[in-house]
Tab-separated table of C-alpha atoms in Angstrom:
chain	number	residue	atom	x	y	z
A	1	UNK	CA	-109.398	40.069	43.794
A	2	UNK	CA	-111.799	38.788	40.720
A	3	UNK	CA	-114.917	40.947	40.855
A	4	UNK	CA	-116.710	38.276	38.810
A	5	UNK	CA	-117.070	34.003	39.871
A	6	UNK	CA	-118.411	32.213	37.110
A	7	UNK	CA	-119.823	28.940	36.781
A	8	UNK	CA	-119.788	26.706	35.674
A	9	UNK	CA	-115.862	26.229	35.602
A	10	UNK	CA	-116.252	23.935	32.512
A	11	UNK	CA	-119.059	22.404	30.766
A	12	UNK	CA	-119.313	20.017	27.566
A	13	UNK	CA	-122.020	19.753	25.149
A	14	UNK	CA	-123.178	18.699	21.491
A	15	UNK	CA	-122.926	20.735	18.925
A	16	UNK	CA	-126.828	22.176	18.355
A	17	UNK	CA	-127.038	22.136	21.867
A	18	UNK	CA	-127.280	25.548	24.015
A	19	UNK	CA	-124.605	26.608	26.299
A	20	UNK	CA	-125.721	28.632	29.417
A	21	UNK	CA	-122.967	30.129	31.136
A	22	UNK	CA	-123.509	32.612	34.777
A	23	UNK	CA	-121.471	35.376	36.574
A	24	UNK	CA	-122.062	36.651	39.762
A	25	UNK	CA	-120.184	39.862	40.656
A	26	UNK	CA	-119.971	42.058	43.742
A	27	UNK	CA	-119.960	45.792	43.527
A	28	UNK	CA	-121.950	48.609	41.207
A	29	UNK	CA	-121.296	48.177	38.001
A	30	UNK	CA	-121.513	50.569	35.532
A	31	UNK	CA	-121.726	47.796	32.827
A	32	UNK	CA	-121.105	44.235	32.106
A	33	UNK	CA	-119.189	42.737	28.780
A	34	UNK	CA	-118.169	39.181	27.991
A	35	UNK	CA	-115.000	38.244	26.495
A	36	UNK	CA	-113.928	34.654	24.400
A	37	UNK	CA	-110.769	33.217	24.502
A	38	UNK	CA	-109.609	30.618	22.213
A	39	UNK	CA	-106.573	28.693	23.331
A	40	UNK	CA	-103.566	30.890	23.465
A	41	UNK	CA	-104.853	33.623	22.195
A	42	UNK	CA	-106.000	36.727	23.690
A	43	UNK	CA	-109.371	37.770	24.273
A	44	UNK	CA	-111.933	38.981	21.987
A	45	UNK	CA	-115.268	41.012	23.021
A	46	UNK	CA	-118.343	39.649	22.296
A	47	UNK	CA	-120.889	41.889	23.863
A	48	UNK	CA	-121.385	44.714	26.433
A	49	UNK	CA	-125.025	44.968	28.383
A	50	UNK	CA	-125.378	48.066	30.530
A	51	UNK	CA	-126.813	48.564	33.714
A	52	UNK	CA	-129.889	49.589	32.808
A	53	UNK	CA	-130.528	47.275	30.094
A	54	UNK	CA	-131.803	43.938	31.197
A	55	UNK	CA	-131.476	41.768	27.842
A	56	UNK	CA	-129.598	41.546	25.049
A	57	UNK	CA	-128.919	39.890	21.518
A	58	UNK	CA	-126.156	39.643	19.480
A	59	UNK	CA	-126.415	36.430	16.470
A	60	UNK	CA	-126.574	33.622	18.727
A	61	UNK	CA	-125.843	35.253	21.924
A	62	UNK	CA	-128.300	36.652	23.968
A	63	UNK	CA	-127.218	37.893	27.699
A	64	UNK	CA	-128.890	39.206	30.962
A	65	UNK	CA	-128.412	40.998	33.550
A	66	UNK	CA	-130.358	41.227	37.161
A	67	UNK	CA	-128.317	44.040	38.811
A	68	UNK	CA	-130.548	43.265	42.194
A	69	UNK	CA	-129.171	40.037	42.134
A	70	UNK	CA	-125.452	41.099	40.538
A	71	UNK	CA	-125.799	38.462	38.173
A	72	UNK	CA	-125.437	37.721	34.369
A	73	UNK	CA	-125.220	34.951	32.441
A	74	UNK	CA	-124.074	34.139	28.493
A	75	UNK	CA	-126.333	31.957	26.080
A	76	UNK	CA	-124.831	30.422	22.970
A	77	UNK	CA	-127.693	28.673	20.669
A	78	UNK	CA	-126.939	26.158	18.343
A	79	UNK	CA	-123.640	25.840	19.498
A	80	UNK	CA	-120.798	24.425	16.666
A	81	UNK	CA	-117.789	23.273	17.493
A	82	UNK	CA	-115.802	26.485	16.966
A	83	UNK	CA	-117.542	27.633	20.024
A	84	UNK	CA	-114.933	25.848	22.098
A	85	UNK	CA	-113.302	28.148	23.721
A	86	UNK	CA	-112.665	30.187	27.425
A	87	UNK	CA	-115.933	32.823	28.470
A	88	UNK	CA	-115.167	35.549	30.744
A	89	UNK	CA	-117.482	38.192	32.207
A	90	UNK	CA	-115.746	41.484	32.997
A	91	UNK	CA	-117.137	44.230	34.841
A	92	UNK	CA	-117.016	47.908	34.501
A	93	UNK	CA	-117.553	49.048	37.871
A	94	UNK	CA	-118.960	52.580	38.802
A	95	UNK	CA	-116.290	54.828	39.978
A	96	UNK	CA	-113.662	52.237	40.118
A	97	UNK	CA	-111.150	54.339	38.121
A	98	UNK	CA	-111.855	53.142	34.559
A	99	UNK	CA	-110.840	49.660	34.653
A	100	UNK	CA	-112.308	46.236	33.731
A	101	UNK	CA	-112.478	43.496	36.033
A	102	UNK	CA	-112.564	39.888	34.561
A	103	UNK	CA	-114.221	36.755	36.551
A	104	UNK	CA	-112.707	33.573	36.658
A	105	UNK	CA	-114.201	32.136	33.098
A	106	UNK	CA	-116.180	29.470	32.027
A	107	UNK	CA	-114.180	26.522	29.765
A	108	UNK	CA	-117.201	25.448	26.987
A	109	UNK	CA	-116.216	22.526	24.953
A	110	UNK	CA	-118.401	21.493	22.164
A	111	UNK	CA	-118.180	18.240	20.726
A	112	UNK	CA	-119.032	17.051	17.628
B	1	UNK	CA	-102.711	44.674	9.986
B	2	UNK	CA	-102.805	43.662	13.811
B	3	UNK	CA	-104.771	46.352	16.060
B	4	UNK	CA	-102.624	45.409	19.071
B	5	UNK	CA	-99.364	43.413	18.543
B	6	UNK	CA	-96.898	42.624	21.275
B	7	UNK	CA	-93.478	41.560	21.293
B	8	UNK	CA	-92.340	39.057	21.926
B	9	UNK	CA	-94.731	36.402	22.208
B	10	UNK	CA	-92.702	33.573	23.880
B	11	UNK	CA	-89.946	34.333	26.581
B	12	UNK	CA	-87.999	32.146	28.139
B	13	UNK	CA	-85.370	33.507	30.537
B	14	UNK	CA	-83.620	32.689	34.285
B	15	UNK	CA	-84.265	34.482	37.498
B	16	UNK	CA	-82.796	37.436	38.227
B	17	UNK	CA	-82.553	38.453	34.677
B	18	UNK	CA	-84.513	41.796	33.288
B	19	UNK	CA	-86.963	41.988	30.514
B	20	UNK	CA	-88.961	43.788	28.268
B	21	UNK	CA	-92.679	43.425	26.496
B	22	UNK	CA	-93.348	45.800	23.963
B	23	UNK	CA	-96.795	46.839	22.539
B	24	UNK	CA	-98.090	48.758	20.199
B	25	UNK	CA	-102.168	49.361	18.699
B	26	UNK	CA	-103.005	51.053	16.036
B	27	UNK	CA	-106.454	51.605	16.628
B	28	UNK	CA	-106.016	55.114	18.078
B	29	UNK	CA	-107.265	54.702	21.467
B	30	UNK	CA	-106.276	56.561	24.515
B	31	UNK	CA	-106.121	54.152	26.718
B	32	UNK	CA	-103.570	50.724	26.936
B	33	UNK	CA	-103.776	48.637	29.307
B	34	UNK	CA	-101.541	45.482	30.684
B	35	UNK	CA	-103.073	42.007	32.176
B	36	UNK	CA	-101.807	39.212	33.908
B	37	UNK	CA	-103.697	36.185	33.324
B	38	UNK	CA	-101.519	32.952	35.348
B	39	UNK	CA	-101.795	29.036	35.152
B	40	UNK	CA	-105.351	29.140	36.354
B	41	UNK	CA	-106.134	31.730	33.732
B	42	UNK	CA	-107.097	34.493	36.169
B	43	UNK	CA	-106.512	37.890	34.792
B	44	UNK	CA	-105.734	40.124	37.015
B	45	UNK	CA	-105.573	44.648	36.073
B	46	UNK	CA	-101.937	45.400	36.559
B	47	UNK	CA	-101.570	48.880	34.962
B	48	UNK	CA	-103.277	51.512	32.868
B	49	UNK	CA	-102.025	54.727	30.626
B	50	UNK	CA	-104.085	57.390	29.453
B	51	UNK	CA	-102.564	59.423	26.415
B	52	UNK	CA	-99.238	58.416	27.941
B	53	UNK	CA	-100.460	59.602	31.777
B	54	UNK	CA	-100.548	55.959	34.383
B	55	UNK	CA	-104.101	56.114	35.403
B	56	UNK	CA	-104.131	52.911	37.493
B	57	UNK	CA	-101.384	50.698	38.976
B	58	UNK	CA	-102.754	47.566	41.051
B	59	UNK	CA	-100.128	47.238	43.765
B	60	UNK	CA	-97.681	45.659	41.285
B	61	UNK	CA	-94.298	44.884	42.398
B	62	UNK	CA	-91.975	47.929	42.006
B	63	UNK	CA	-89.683	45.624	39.614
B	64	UNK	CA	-92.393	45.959	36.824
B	65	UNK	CA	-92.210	49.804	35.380
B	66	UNK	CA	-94.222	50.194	32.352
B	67	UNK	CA	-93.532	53.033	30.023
B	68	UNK	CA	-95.440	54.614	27.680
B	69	UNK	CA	-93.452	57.021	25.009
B	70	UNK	CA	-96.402	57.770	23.172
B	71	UNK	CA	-100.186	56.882	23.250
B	72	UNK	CA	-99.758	53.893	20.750
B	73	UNK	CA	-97.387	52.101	22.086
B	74	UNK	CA	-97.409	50.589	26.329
B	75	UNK	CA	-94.046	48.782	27.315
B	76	UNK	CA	-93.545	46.595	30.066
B	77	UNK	CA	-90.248	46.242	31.615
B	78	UNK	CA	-89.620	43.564	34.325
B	79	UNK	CA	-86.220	43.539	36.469
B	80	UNK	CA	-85.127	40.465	38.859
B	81	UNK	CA	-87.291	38.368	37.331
B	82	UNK	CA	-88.681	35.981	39.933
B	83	UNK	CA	-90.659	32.469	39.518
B	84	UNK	CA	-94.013	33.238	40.051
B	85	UNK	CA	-94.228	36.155	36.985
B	86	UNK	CA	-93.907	33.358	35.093
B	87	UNK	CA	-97.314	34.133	33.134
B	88	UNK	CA	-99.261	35.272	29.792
B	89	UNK	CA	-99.151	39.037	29.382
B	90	UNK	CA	-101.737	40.586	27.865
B	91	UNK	CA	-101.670	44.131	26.492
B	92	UNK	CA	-105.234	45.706	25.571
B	93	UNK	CA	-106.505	48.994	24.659
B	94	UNK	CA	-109.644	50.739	24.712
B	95	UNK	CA	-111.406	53.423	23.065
B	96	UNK	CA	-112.932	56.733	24.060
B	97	UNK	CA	-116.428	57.364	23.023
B	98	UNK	CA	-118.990	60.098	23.054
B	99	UNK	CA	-120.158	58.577	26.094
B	100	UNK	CA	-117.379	58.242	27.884
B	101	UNK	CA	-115.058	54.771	28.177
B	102	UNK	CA	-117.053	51.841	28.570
B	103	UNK	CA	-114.041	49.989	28.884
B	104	UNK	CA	-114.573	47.832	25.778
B	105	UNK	CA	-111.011	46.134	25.659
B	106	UNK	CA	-109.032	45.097	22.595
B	107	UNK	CA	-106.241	42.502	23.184
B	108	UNK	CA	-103.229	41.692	21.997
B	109	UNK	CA	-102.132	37.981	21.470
B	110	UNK	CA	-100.370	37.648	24.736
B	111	UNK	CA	-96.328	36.972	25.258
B	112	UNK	CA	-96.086	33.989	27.277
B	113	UNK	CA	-93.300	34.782	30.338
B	114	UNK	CA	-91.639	31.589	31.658
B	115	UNK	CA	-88.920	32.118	34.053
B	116	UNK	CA	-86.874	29.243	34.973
């Protein structure tokens, strides 16, 4: 089953604009990573947040986490149209034999 | 030079009929991995190798046997093909750190399955 639901499923914005994308997931996690996807290609990492850490920044990303509320979400500023692309969140859970557990994804489209 | 290539990356066969993904990474890491993502893009754990050991194996069908002759290289091998593994198939590794794994994953491009 997916560990993660994201939402939303798809969202379209300017370029410049900000793209906010959430996951919700359901267990202990021992951390939290999200993953792009251009169109059929695989998946590239784009940052990992552990459990204990609460923000973090990577260029124009910046993520959170509120493990009370098993929740995370993704923020893209300035967004350009090579943004467009597929965002999972994947979950390492806590004792759950050393695997990583995507959500369902977010599809961002930016438009020029 | 690709970290994680698989081969082939489109396959097109009929039910019934066996097949084989191969991967290899080049990265050095212990650990390979092989995804499912389907139609809806869902990806979904289907098996994991540690330095050639299976470490996980998600209730896949018995006609998928992965192999793993060394710790660079993850095959998957599919036999009676059936309709609904028509999907990509994504091969990933992942390295071990001085922490531990924190299950950073490195892909491959995917090898698109369609079984008619």
């Amino acid at each position: 089953s997916q560990q993660g639901e994201e939402d939303p499923q798809a969202l379209s914005i300017q370029e410049g604009e900000n793209a906010t994308m959430n996951c919700s997931y359901k267990t202990s996690i021992n951390n939290l990573q999200w993953y792009r996807q251009n169109s059929g290609r695989g998946l590239v990492h784009l940052i990992l947040i552990r459990s204990n850490e609460r923000e973090k920044h990577s260029g124009r990303l910046r993520v959170t986490l509120d493990t009370s509320k098993k929740s995370s979400s993704l923020l893209i500023t300035a967004s350009r149209a090579a943004d467009t692309a597929s965002y999972f969140c994947a979950t390492f859970e806590t004792g759950g034999g050393n695997k990583l557990t995507f959500g369902t994804g977010t599809q961002l489209k930016v438009e020029l | 030079d690709t970290a994680v290539s698989q081969t082939p990356k489109y396959l097109v066969t009929q039910m019934g009929n066996d097949k084989s993904i191969k991967c290899e990474q080049n990265l050095g890491h212990d650990t390979m991995y092989w995804y499912k993502q389907d139609s809806k893009k869902f990806l979904k754990i289907m098996f994991s190798y540690n330095n050639k050991e299976l470490i996980i194996n998600e209730t896949v069908p018995n006609r998928f046997s992965p192999k793993s002759p060394d710790k660079a290289h993850l095959n998957l091998h599919i036999n009676s093909l059936e309709l609904g593994d028509s999907a990509v198939y994504f091969c990933a590794s992942s390295p071990r750190t001085a922490r531990g794994n924190t299950g950073e994953l490195f892909f491959g491009e995917g090898s698109r399955l369609t079984v008619l």
